[in-house]
XYZ file of N, CA and C in Angstrom:
471
model
N 16.085 1.351 5.032
C 14.764 0.788 5.221
C 14.264 0.235 3.895
N 13.599 -0.880 3.985
C 12.934 -1.418 2.803
C 11.445 -1.157 2.934
N 10.784 -1.134 1.792
C 9.347 -0.916 1.749
C 8.716 -2.124 1.069
N 7.680 -2.635 1.702
C 6.945 -3.749 1.117
C 5.480 -3.366 1.008
N 4.909 -3.661 -0.131
C 3.489 -3.477 -0.369
C 2.854 -4.859 -0.378
N 1.911 -5.081 0.519
C 1.202 -6.358 0.579
C -0.190 -6.140 0.007
N -0.576 -7.000 -0.933
C -1.892 -6.903 -1.563
C -2.551 -8.278 -1.577
N -3.866 -8.260 -1.569
C -4.633 -9.504 -1.631
C -4.959 -9.801 -3.088
N -4.549 -10.959 -3.559
C -4.874 -11.403 -4.914
C -3.950 -10.839 -5.982
N -3.986 -11.469 -7.120
C -3.212 -11.021 -8.280
C -3.925 -9.846 -8.940
N -3.167 -9.096 -9.727
C -3.766 -8.029 -10.512
C -4.302 -8.649 -11.798
N -5.615 -8.557 -11.994
C -6.259 -9.221 -13.135
C -5.939 -8.562 -14.470
N -5.853 -7.259 -14.493
C -5.643 -6.512 -15.726
C -4.157 -6.439 -16.062
N -3.797 -6.835 -17.280
C -2.397 -6.748 -17.712
C -1.923 -5.297 -17.722
N -2.814 -4.401 -18.102
C -2.436 -2.985 -18.179
C -2.155 -2.416 -16.790
N -2.996 -2.734 -15.821
C -2.775 -2.264 -14.451
C -1.518 -2.910 -13.883
N -1.346 -4.206 -14.124
C -0.143 -4.901 -13.642
C 1.123 -4.275 -14.224
N 1.066 -3.870 -15.493
C 2.230 -3.234 -16.128
C 2.540 -1.893 -15.478
N 1.510 -1.123 -15.154
C 1.722 0.150 -14.460
C 2.352 -0.073 -13.083
N 1.822 -1.022 -12.341
C 2.364 -1.313 -11.012
C 3.831 -1.718 -11.130
N 4.130 -2.584 -12.076
C 5.511 -3.035 -12.273
C 6.427 -1.883 -12.671
N 5.969 -1.002 -13.544
C 6.777 0.136 -13.967
C 7.133 1.013 -12.771
N 6.132 1.358 -11.950
C 6.409 2.213 -10.796
C 7.229 1.480 -9.739
N 7.033 0.185 -9.599
C 7.849 -0.591 -8.655
C 9.329 -0.540 -9.057
N 9.601 -0.675 -10.348
C 10.997 -0.563 -10.819
C 11.560 0.820 -10.511
N 10.751 1.838 -10.728
C 11.207 3.210 -10.466
C 11.476 3.431 -8.974
N 10.599 2.925 -8.116
C 10.791 3.081 -6.668
C 12.061 2.353 -6.229
N 12.349 1.214 -6.834
C 13.553 0.458 -6.479
C 14.841 1.227 -6.753
N 14.765 2.262 -7.550
C 15.928 3.123 -7.765
C 16.289 3.859 -6.473
N 15.293 4.131 -5.637
C 15.480 4.922 -4.412
C 15.644 4.062 -3.158
N 14.970 2.937 -3.104
C 15.075 2.049 -1.942
C 14.619 0.650 -2.352
N 14.913 -0.309 -1.496
C 14.469 -1.671 -1.763
C 12.952 -1.714 -1.599
N 12.257 -2.080 -2.673
C 10.799 -2.111 -2.692
C 10.336 -3.440 -3.263
N 9.389 -4.050 -2.589
C 8.840 -5.311 -3.089
C 7.331 -5.331 -2.894
N 6.690 -6.164 -3.692
C 5.247 -6.352 -3.595
C 4.993 -7.822 -3.322
N 4.198 -8.082 -2.293
C 3.811 -9.441 -1.949
C 2.337 -9.612 -2.288
N 2.056 -10.554 -3.161
C 0.689 -10.861 -3.555
C 0.223 -12.066 -2.741
N -0.738 -11.848 -1.875
C -1.295 -12.952 -1.100
C -2.464 -13.544 -1.878
N -2.617 -14.853 -1.854
C -3.701 -15.460 -2.636
C -5.071 -15.032 -2.134
N -6.004 -14.932 -3.075
C -7.392 -14.658 -2.716
C -7.904 -15.776 -1.815
N -8.800 -15.426 -0.922
C -9.457 -16.424 -0.092
C -10.349 -17.273 -0.984
N -10.324 -18.560 -0.771
C -11.138 -19.473 -1.599
C -12.557 -19.604 -1.046
N -13.466 -19.988 -1.918
C -14.866 -20.247 -1.555
C -15.520 -19.057 -0.861
N -15.314 -17.876 -1.407
C -15.849 -16.670 -0.767
C -17.376 -16.611 -0.799
N -17.986 -17.330 -1.704
C -19.455 -17.323 -1.771
C -20.079 -17.890 -0.505
N -19.366 -18.789 0.151
C -19.894 -19.396 1.373
C -19.452 -18.637 2.632
N -18.735 -17.522 2.458
C -18.248 -16.750 3.604
C -18.967 -15.408 3.713
N -19.163 -14.972 4.933
C -19.676 -13.623 5.148
C -18.520 -12.647 4.911
N -18.809 -11.360 4.698
C -17.717 -10.389 4.576
C -16.769 -10.409 5.775
N -17.318 -10.562 6.986
C -16.465 -10.614 8.177
C -15.540 -11.827 8.145
N -16.058 -12.980 7.738
C -15.223 -14.182 7.638
C -14.135 -14.005 6.581
N -14.482 -13.335 5.485
C -13.486 -13.086 4.443
C -12.402 -12.141 4.961
N -12.796 -11.063 5.655
C -11.818 -10.141 6.242
C -10.913 -10.862 7.236
N -11.493 -11.759 8.032
C -10.713 -12.503 9.025
C -9.690 -13.396 8.343
N -10.107 -14.120 7.313
C -9.178 -15.003 6.591
C -8.065 -14.204 5.927
N -8.413 -13.097 5.285
C -7.393 -12.248 4.669
C -6.487 -11.647 5.734
N -7.077 -11.249 6.852
C -6.298 -10.671 7.942
C -5.266 -11.633 8.494
N -5.641 -12.884 8.634
C -4.688 -13.887 9.119
C -3.515 -14.022 8.159
N -3.799 -14.005 6.864
C -2.731 -14.097 5.861
C -1.819 -12.868 5.922
N -2.400 -11.695 6.109
C -1.614 -10.461 6.203
C -0.731 -10.506 7.442
N -1.303 -10.850 8.578
C -0.549 -10.852 9.831
C 0.618 -11.827 9.804
N 0.498 -12.915 9.068
C 1.610 -13.877 8.945
C 2.817 -13.279 8.223
N 2.590 -12.230 7.438
C 3.669 -11.600 6.666
C 4.449 -10.559 7.473
N 3.964 -10.211 8.651
C 4.535 -9.106 9.405
C 5.537 -9.578 10.445
N 6.578 -8.776 10.623
C 7.576 -9.030 11.657
C 7.352 -8.048 12.797
N 7.934 -8.336 13.935
C 7.696 -7.547 15.137
C 8.044 -6.069 14.973
N 9.151 -5.743 14.338
C 9.582 -4.356 14.255
C 9.057 -3.574 13.071
N 8.197 -4.178 12.283
C 7.677 -3.502 11.091
C 6.807 -2.304 11.455
N 6.901 -1.261 10.643
C 5.950 -0.153 10.684
C 4.876 -0.517 9.664
N 3.666 -0.753 10.141
C 2.587 -1.247 9.282
C 1.551 -0.146 9.087
N 1.251 0.136 7.826
C 0.268 1.157 7.486
C -0.709 0.556 6.491
N -2.000 0.665 6.804
C -3.020 0.137 5.901
C -3.588 1.268 5.053
N -3.874 0.964 3.802
C -4.561 1.916 2.933
C -6.043 1.681 3.125
N -6.714 2.694 3.662
C -8.083 2.550 4.124
C -8.847 3.827 3.819
N -10.090 3.697 3.411
C -10.880 4.877 3.049
C -11.065 5.840 4.220
N -10.931 5.348 5.447
C -11.059 6.205 6.624
C -9.700 6.665 7.148
N -8.669 6.464 6.358
C -7.328 6.858 6.769
C -7.064 8.339 6.553
N -5.867 8.738 6.933
C -5.450 10.134 6.777
C -5.225 10.451 5.306
N -5.764 11.580 4.880
C -5.553 12.042 3.507
C -4.521 13.152 3.518
N -3.706 13.177 2.497
C -2.701 14.227 2.388
C -2.367 14.480 0.937
N -1.814 15.647 0.711
C -1.332 15.985 -0.625
C -0.034 15.229 -0.868
N 0.418 15.195 -2.108
C 1.627 14.441 -2.450
C 2.854 14.945 -1.701
N 2.994 16.252 -1.558
C 4.147 16.803 -0.833
C 4.090 16.402 0.635
N 2.895 16.414 1.209
C 2.739 15.980 2.600
C 3.052 14.494 2.740
N 2.625 13.704 1.761
C 2.937 12.275 1.790
C 4.444 12.060 1.706
N 5.138 12.835 0.889
C 6.600 12.724 0.801
C 7.236 13.006 2.157
N 6.761 14.026 2.854
C 7.287 14.336 4.186
C 6.967 13.217 5.173
N 5.760 12.679 5.083
C 5.359 11.539 5.917
C 6.295 10.359 5.671
N 6.566 10.087 4.400
C 7.448 8.986 4.034
C 8.854 9.221 4.577
N 9.363 10.431 4.445
C 10.702 10.740 4.939
C 10.810 10.462 6.437
N 9.791 10.815 7.200
C 9.796 10.530 8.638
C 9.885 9.035 8.898
N 9.143 8.256 8.120
C 9.192 6.791 8.301
C 10.564 6.255 7.923
N 11.147 6.791 6.841
C 12.474 6.336 6.405
C 13.531 6.658 7.452
N 13.347 7.745 8.177
C 14.310 8.171 9.202
C 14.058 7.530 10.564
N 13.019 6.729 10.680
C 12.599 6.207 11.982
C 13.536 5.160 12.567
N 14.390 4.591 11.754
C 15.281 3.542 12.240
C 14.704 2.139 12.149
N 13.460 2.036 11.742
C 12.871 0.710 11.562
C 13.412 0.095 10.280
N 13.431 -1.232 10.247
C 13.980 -1.929 9.082
C 13.025 -1.947 7.902
N 11.718 -1.991 8.205
C 10.769 -2.213 7.111
C 9.492 -1.416 7.321
N 9.071 -0.748 6.253
C 7.768 -0.099 6.189
C 6.886 -1.009 5.346
N 5.787 -1.458 5.927
C 4.873 -2.361 5.233
C 3.553 -1.638 5.023
N 3.173 -1.505 3.765
C 1.911 -0.875 3.393
C 0.996 -1.968 2.878
N -0.261 -1.923 3.287
C -1.161 -3.031 2.984
C -2.422 -2.525 2.282
N -2.725 -3.161 1.152
C -3.982 -2.929 0.443
C -4.822 -4.184 0.634
N -5.941 -4.039 1.295
C -6.780 -5.187 1.609
C -7.662 -5.598 0.451
N -8.523 -6.532 0.742
C -9.478 -7.006 -0.247
C -10.672 -6.081 -0.329
N -11.697 -6.510 -1.021
C -12.842 -5.654 -1.303
C -13.670 -5.320 -0.059
N -13.527 -6.078 1.024
C -14.278 -5.788 2.242
C -13.434 -5.101 3.316
N -12.215 -4.709 2.968
C -11.385 -4.008 3.942
C -10.580 -4.962 4.811
N -10.344 -4.549 6.055
C -9.449 -5.279 6.953
C -10.182 -5.818 8.168
N -9.617 -6.864 8.739
C -10.131 -7.401 9.997
C -9.727 -6.479 11.143
N -10.403 -6.612 12.247
C -10.066 -5.806 13.432
C -8.643 -6.089 13.896
N -8.177 -7.306 13.711
C -6.819 -7.669 14.125
C -5.767 -6.926 13.304
N -6.029 -6.741 12.021
C -5.094 -5.986 11.174
C -5.113 -4.514 11.578
N -6.304 -3.958 11.799
C -6.386 -2.566 12.261
C -5.627 -2.392 13.573
N -5.754 -3.355 14.476
C -5.085 -3.260 15.776
C -3.565 -3.309 15.620
N -3.071 -4.075 14.650
C -1.621 -4.197 14.427
C -1.052 -2.992 13.693
N -1.878 -2.294 12.947
C -1.407 -1.183 12.109
C -0.930 -0.011 12.960
N 0.142 0.611 12.471
C 0.668 1.819 13.102
C 0.015 3.070 12.530
N -0.725 2.920 11.444
C -1.377 4.062 10.832
C -2.275 3.644 9.693
N -3.058 4.618 9.230
C -3.973 4.412 8.103
C -3.806 5.581 7.150
N -3.722 5.260 5.872
C -3.660 6.271 4.819
C -4.836 6.085 3.871
N -5.324 7.196 3.337
C -6.374 7.156 2.334
C -5.893 7.907 1.104
N -6.088 7.330 -0.057
C -5.742 8.021 -1.296
C -6.813 9.026 -1.690
N -8.034 8.805 -1.237
C -9.139 9.664 -1.631
C -10.361 9.290 -0.814
N -11.323 10.188 -0.771
C -12.598 9.850 -0.160
C -13.441 9.006 -1.117
N -13.045 8.978 -2.377
C -13.738 8.143 -3.363
C -13.345 6.684 -3.150
N -14.165 5.789 -3.656
C -13.871 4.360 -3.590
C -13.280 3.918 -4.918
N -12.151 3.219 -4.836
C -11.505 2.644 -6.022
C -11.442 1.135 -5.858
N -11.349 0.429 -6.966
C -11.134 -1.012 -6.852
C -9.745 -1.236 -6.240
N -9.604 -2.318 -5.500
C -8.296 -2.569 -4.889
C -7.245 -2.873 -5.954
N -7.665 -3.197 -7.160
C -6.725 -3.385 -8.275
C -6.131 -2.037 -8.704
N -6.994 -1.043 -8.895
C -6.548 0.288 -9.331
C -5.720 0.973 -8.253
N -6.086 0.752 -6.991
C -5.346 1.375 -5.888
C -3.875 0.985 -5.946
N -3.580 -0.209 -6.382
C -2.182 -0.651 -6.471
C -1.375 0.273 -7.381
N -1.929 0.570 -8.551
C -1.230 1.446 -9.494
C -1.170 2.878 -8.962
N -2.271 3.369 -8.419
C -2.292 4.730 -7.875
C -1.281 4.881 -6.750
N -1.251 3.909 -5.849
C -0.340 4.037 -4.715
C 1.114 3.897 -5.150
N 1.401 2.973 -6.056
C 2.782 2.822 -6.544
C 3.262 4.114 -7.195
N 2.378 4.771 -7.940
C 2.750 6.047 -8.551
C 3.005 7.105 -7.486
N 2.171 7.166 -6.468
C 2.356 8.155 -5.406
C 3.638 7.899 -4.610
N 3.985 6.653 -4.441
C 5.241 6.327 -3.761
C 6.430 6.813 -4.593
N 6.379 6.557 -5.893
C 7.427 7.060 -6.782
C 7.464 8.589 -6.753
N 6.304 9.215 -6.820
C 6.224 10.675 -6.792
C 6.841 11.214 -5.497
N 6.574 10.565 -4.378
C 7.125 11.016 -3.097
C 8.649 11.003 -3.122
N 9.232 9.946 -3.674
C 10.687 9.889 -3.746
C 11.250 10.977 -4.659
N 10.563 11.262 -5.762
C 11.064 12.328 -6.644
C 10.945 13.692 -5.963
N 9.916 13.883 -5.161
C 9.787 15.130 -4.401
C 10.936 15.253 -3.406
N 11.215 14.168 -2.700
C 12.290 14.190 -1.700
C 13.651 14.457 -2.332
N 13.819 14.044 -3.590
C 15.091 14.240 -4.292
C 15.112 15.514 -5.131
N 14.058 16.309 -5.023
C 13.932 17.550 -5.808
C 14.063 17.308 -7.308
N 13.487 16.225 -7.771
C 13.496 15.913 -9.190
C 12.277 16.534 -9.868
N 12.318 16.766 -11.150
C 11.260 17.535 -11.821
C 9.967 16.780 -12.136
N 9.743 15.638 -11.584
C 8.527 14.858 -11.887
C 7.273 15.544 -11.370
N 7.328 16.057 -10.162
C 6.152 16.674 -9.515
C 6.169 18.176 -9.743
N 5.030 18.718 -10.133
C 4.912 20.169 -10.353
C 3.948 20.731 -9.327
N 4.395 21.724 -8.633
C 3.569 22.325 -7.570
C 3.177 23.735 -7.982
């Protein structure tokens, strides 16, 4: 199985982008992992939040294939500890699907169409983070999950 992380917009901070890239390289040691950066919606000042979510949602849905397992990172999603996330990931890896697609939306979240297409929702925290920082946090947690599954000494319980 390959894992793809879809995000809206480029990472503005060089430091955050470097962290995301570092963890992406580490995850690629365990499985094929890629990040797809979708362009920001243009002229957002003239759009309502719903219109912005709809435009971003259309771009996200174009990236998905029929057999993908799609999970959105959402503040109302399921929260779990790192070990639980590793077990969750292992189940997805064993599912027989070709691709696990994880999606980080824009600042207004997801359109109803993206929620309807999603097979699940995950939350990193009840706190709100910028969607830029979430990229680094999630990439690290993905790497941590693989090290847990391999019984490597990165995670301390």
